[in-house]
mmCIF file of C-alpha atoms in Angstrom:
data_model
loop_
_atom_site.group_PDB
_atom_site.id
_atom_site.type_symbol
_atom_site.label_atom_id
_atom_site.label_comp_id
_atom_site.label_asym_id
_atom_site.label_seq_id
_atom_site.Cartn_x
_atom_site.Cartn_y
_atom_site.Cartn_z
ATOM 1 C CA UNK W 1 0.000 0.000 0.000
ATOM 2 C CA UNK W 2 1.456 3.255 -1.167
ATOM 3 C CA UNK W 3 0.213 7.276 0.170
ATOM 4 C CA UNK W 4 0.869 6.765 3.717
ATOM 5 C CA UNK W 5 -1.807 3.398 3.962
ATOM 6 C CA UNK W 6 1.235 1.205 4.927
ATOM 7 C CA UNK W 7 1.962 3.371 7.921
ATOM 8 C CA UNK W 8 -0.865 2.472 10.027
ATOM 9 C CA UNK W 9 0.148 0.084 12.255
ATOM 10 C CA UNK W 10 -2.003 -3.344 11.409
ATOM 11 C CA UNK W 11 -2.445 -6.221 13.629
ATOM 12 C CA UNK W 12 -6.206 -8.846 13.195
ATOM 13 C CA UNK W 13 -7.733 -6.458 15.819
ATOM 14 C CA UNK W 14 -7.453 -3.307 14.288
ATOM 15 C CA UNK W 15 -10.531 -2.243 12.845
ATOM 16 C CA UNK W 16 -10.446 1.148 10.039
ATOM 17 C CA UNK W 17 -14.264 2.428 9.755
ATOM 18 C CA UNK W 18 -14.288 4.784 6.372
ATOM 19 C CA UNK W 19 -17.331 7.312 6.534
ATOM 20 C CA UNK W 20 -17.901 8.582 2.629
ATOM 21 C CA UNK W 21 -17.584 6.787 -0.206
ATOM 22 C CA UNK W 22 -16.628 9.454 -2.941
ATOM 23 C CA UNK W 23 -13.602 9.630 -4.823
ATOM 24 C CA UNK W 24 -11.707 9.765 -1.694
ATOM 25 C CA UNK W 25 -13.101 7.197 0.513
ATOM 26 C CA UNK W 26 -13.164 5.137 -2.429
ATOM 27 C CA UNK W 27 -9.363 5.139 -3.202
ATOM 28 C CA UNK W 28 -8.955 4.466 0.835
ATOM 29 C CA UNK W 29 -11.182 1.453 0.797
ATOM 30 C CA UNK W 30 -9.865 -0.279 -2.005
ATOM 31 C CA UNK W 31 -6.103 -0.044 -0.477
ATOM 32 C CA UNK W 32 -7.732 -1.523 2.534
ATOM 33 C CA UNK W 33 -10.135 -3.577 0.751
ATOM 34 C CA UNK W 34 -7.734 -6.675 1.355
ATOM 35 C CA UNK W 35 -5.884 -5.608 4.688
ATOM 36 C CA UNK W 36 -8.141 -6.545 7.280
ATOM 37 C CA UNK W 37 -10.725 -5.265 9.118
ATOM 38 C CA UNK W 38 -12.169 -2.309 7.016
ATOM 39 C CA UNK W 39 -15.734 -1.011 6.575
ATOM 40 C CA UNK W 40 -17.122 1.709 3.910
ATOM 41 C CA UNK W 41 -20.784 3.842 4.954
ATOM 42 C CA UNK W 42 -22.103 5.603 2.825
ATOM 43 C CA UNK W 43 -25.581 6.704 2.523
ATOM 44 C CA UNK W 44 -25.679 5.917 -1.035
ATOM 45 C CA UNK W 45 -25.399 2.030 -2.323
ATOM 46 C CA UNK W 46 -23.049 3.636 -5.768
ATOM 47 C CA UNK W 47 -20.412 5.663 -5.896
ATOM 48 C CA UNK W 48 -21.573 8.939 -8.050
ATOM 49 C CA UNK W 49 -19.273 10.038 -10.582
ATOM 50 C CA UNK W 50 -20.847 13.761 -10.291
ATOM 51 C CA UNK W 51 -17.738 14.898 -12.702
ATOM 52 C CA UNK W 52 -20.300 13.744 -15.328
ATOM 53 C CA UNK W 53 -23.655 15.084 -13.548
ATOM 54 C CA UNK W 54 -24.104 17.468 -15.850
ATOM 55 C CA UNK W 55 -23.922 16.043 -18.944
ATOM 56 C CA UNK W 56 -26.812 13.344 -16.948
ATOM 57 C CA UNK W 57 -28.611 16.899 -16.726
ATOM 58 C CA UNK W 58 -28.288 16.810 -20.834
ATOM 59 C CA UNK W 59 -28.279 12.848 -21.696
ATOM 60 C CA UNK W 60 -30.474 10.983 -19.048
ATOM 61 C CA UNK W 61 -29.431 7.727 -20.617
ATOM 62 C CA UNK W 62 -25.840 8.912 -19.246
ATOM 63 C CA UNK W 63 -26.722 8.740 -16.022
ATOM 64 C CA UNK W 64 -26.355 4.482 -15.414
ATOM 65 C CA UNK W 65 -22.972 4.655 -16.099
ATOM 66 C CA UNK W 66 -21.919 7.395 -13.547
ATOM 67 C CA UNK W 67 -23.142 4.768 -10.759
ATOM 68 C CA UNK W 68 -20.488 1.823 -9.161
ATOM 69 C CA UNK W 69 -22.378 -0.075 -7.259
ATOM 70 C CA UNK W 70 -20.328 -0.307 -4.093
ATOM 71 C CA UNK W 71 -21.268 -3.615 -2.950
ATOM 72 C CA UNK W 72 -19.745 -5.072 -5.342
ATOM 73 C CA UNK W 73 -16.923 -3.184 -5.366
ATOM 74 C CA UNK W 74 -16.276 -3.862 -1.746
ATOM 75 C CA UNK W 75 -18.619 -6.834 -0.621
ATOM 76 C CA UNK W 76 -19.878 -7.068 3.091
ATOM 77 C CA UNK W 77 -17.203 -4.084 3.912
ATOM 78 C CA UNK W 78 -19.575 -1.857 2.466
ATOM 79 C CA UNK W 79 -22.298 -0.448 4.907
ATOM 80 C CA UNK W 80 -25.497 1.835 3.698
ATOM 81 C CA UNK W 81 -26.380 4.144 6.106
ATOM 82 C CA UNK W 82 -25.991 7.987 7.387
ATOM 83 C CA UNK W 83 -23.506 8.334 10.306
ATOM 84 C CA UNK W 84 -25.780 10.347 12.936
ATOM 85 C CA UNK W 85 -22.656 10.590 16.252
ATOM 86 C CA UNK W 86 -19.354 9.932 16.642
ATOM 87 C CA UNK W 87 -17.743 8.822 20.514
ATOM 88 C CA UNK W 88 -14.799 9.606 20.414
ATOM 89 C CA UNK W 89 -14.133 8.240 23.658
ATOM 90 C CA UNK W 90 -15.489 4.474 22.687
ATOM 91 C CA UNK W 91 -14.305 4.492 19.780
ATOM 92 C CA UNK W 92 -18.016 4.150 17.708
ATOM 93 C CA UNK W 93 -19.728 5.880 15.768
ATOM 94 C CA UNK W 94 -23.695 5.461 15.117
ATOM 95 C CA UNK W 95 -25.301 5.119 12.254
ATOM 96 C CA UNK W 96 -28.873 6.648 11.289
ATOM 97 C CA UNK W 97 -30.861 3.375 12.047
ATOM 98 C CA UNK W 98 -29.063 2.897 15.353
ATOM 99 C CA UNK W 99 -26.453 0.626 14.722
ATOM 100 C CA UNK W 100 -23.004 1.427 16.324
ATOM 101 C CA UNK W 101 -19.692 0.746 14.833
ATOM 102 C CA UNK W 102 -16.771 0.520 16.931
ATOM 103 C CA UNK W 103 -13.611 1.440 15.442
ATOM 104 C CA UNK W 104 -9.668 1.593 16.105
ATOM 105 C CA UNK W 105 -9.360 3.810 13.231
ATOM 106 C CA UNK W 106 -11.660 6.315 11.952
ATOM 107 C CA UNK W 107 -11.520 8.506 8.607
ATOM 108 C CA UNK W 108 -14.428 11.149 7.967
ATOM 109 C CA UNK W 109 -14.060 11.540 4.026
ATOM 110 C CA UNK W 110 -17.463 12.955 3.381
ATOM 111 C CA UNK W 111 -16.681 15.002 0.560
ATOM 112 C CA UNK W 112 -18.058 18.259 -0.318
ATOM 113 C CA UNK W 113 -21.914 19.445 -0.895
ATOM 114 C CA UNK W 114 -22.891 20.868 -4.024
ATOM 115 C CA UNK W 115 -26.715 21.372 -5.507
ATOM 116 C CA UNK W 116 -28.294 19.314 -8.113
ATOM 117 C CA UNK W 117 -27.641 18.668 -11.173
ATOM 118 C CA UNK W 118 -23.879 19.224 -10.316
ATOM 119 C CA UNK W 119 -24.220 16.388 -7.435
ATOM 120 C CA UNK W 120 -26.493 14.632 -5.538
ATOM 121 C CA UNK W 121 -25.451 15.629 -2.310
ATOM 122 C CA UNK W 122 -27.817 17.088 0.312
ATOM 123 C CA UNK W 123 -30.813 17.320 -2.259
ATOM 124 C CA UNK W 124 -31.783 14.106 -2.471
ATOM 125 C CA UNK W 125 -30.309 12.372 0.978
ATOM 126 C CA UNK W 126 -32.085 8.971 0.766
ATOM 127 C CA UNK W 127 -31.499 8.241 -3.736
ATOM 128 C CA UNK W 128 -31.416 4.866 -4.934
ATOM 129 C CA UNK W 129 -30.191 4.144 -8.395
ATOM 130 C CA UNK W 130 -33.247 4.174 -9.585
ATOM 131 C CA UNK W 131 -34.622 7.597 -8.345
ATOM 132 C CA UNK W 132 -31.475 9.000 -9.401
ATOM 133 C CA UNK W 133 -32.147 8.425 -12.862
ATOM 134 C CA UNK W 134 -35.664 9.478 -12.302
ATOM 135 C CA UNK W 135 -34.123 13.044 -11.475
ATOM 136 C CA UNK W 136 -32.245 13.321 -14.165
ATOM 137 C CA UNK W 137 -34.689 12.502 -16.517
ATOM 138 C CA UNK W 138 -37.120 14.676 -14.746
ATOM 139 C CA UNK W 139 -34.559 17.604 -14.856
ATOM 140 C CA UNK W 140 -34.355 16.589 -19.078
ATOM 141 C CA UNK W 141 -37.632 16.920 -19.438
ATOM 142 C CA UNK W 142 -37.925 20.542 -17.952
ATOM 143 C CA UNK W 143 -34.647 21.311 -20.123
ATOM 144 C CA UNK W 144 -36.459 19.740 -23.363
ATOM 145 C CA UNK W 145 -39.586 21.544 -22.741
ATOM 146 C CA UNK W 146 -38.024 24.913 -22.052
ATOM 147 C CA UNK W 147 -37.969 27.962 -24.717
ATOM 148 C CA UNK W 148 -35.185 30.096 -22.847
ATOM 149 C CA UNK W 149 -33.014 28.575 -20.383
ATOM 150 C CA UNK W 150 -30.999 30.974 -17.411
ATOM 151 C CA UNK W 151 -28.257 29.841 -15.623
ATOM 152 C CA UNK W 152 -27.463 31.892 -12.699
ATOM 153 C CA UNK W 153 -23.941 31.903 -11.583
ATOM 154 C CA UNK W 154 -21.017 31.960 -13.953
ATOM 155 C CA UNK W 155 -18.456 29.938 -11.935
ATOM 156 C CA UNK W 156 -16.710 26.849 -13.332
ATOM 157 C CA UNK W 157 -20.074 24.378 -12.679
ATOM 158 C CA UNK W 158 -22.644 27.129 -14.091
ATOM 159 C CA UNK W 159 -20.220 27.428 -17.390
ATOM 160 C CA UNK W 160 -19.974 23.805 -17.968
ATOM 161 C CA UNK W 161 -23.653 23.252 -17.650
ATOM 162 C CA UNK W 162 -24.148 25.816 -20.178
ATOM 163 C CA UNK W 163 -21.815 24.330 -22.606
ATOM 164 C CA UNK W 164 -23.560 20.810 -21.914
ATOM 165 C CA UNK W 165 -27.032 22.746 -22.887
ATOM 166 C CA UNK W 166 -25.679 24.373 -25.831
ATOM 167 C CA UNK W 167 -23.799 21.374 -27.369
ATOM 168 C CA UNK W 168 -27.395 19.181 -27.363
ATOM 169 C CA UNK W 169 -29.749 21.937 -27.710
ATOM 170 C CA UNK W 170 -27.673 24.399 -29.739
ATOM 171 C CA UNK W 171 -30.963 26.029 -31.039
ATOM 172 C CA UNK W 172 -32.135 27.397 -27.614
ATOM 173 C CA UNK W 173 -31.535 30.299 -26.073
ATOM 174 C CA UNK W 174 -29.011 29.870 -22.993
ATOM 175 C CA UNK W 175 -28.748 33.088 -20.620
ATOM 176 C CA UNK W 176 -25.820 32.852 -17.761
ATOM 177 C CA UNK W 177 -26.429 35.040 -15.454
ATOM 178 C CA UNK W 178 -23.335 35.694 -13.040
ATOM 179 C CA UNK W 179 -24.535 37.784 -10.300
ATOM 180 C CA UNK W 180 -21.865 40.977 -9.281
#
């Protein structure tokens, strides 16, 4: 194990609890995957490649292959569920349905929140695969249907959702909006 992994000191009773299974967590977990006693929570059951949420936004049909299903990436490490407390002092955390995890090792990589389309995030807390593609077809459908389209905010996510709009709906009129 490379980054630092092989410098946590292992022996059968140690016990590495990973809360967050983004891009992050995900890298973690896999290094683990194989070292012992490791567990993944997330509160979704796929890992969301939201570096292609937008073009979802555009191509619902897209939006399959931006989900890894984590249990089969990781097998009974992986855990749904929301962590609701940490204790510090017992070593546990808690998860949303009450279950407590006891850990000798604990690594909060919960990522950061954004608003749909760009992520899933806080929006939609309790998604399954299937609702997500429900949303994204939903949000389609609004796009399709629309005449004039504004985008408010001209940062790096309200750019590229406007040049995902323009490149499948080149005929519609696209205003961004960047607020002073």
């Amino acid at each position: 194990m490379g980054n630092g992994a092989s410098k946590i000191p292992h022996t059968e009773n140690t016990s590495i609890v990973i809360v967050g299974a983004g891009y992050g967590g995900t890298a973690l977990g896999r290094k683990l995957l194989h070292s012992g006693n490791m567990k993944i929570i997330n509160p979704y059951d796929f890992l969301f490649h939201n570096i292609g949420a937008l073009r979802g936004a555009v191509q619902p049909d897209f939006v399959p292959s931006l989900m890894i299903p984590l249990s089969r990436t990781f097998g009974d490490s992986f855990i749904k569920g929301r962590l609701t407390q940490v204790n510090k002092e017992r070593n546990s955390i808690t998860l949303e349905d009450g279950q407590e995890i006891t850990y000798t090792y604990l690594v909060l990589a919960t990522g950061v929140s954004s608003a749909f389309p760009a992520k899933l995030s806080n929006d939609y807390p309790q998604a399954t695969a299937e609702d997500t593609v429900k949303y994204y077809t939903d949000i389609n459908s609004n796009i399709r249907e629309s005449g004039t389209i504004v985008c408010v905010g001209g940062g790096p996510v309200g750019v590229e959702l406007v040049g995902e709009l323009k490149t499948d709906y080149p005929d519609k009129k696209i205003n961004l909006d960047s607020p002073k």
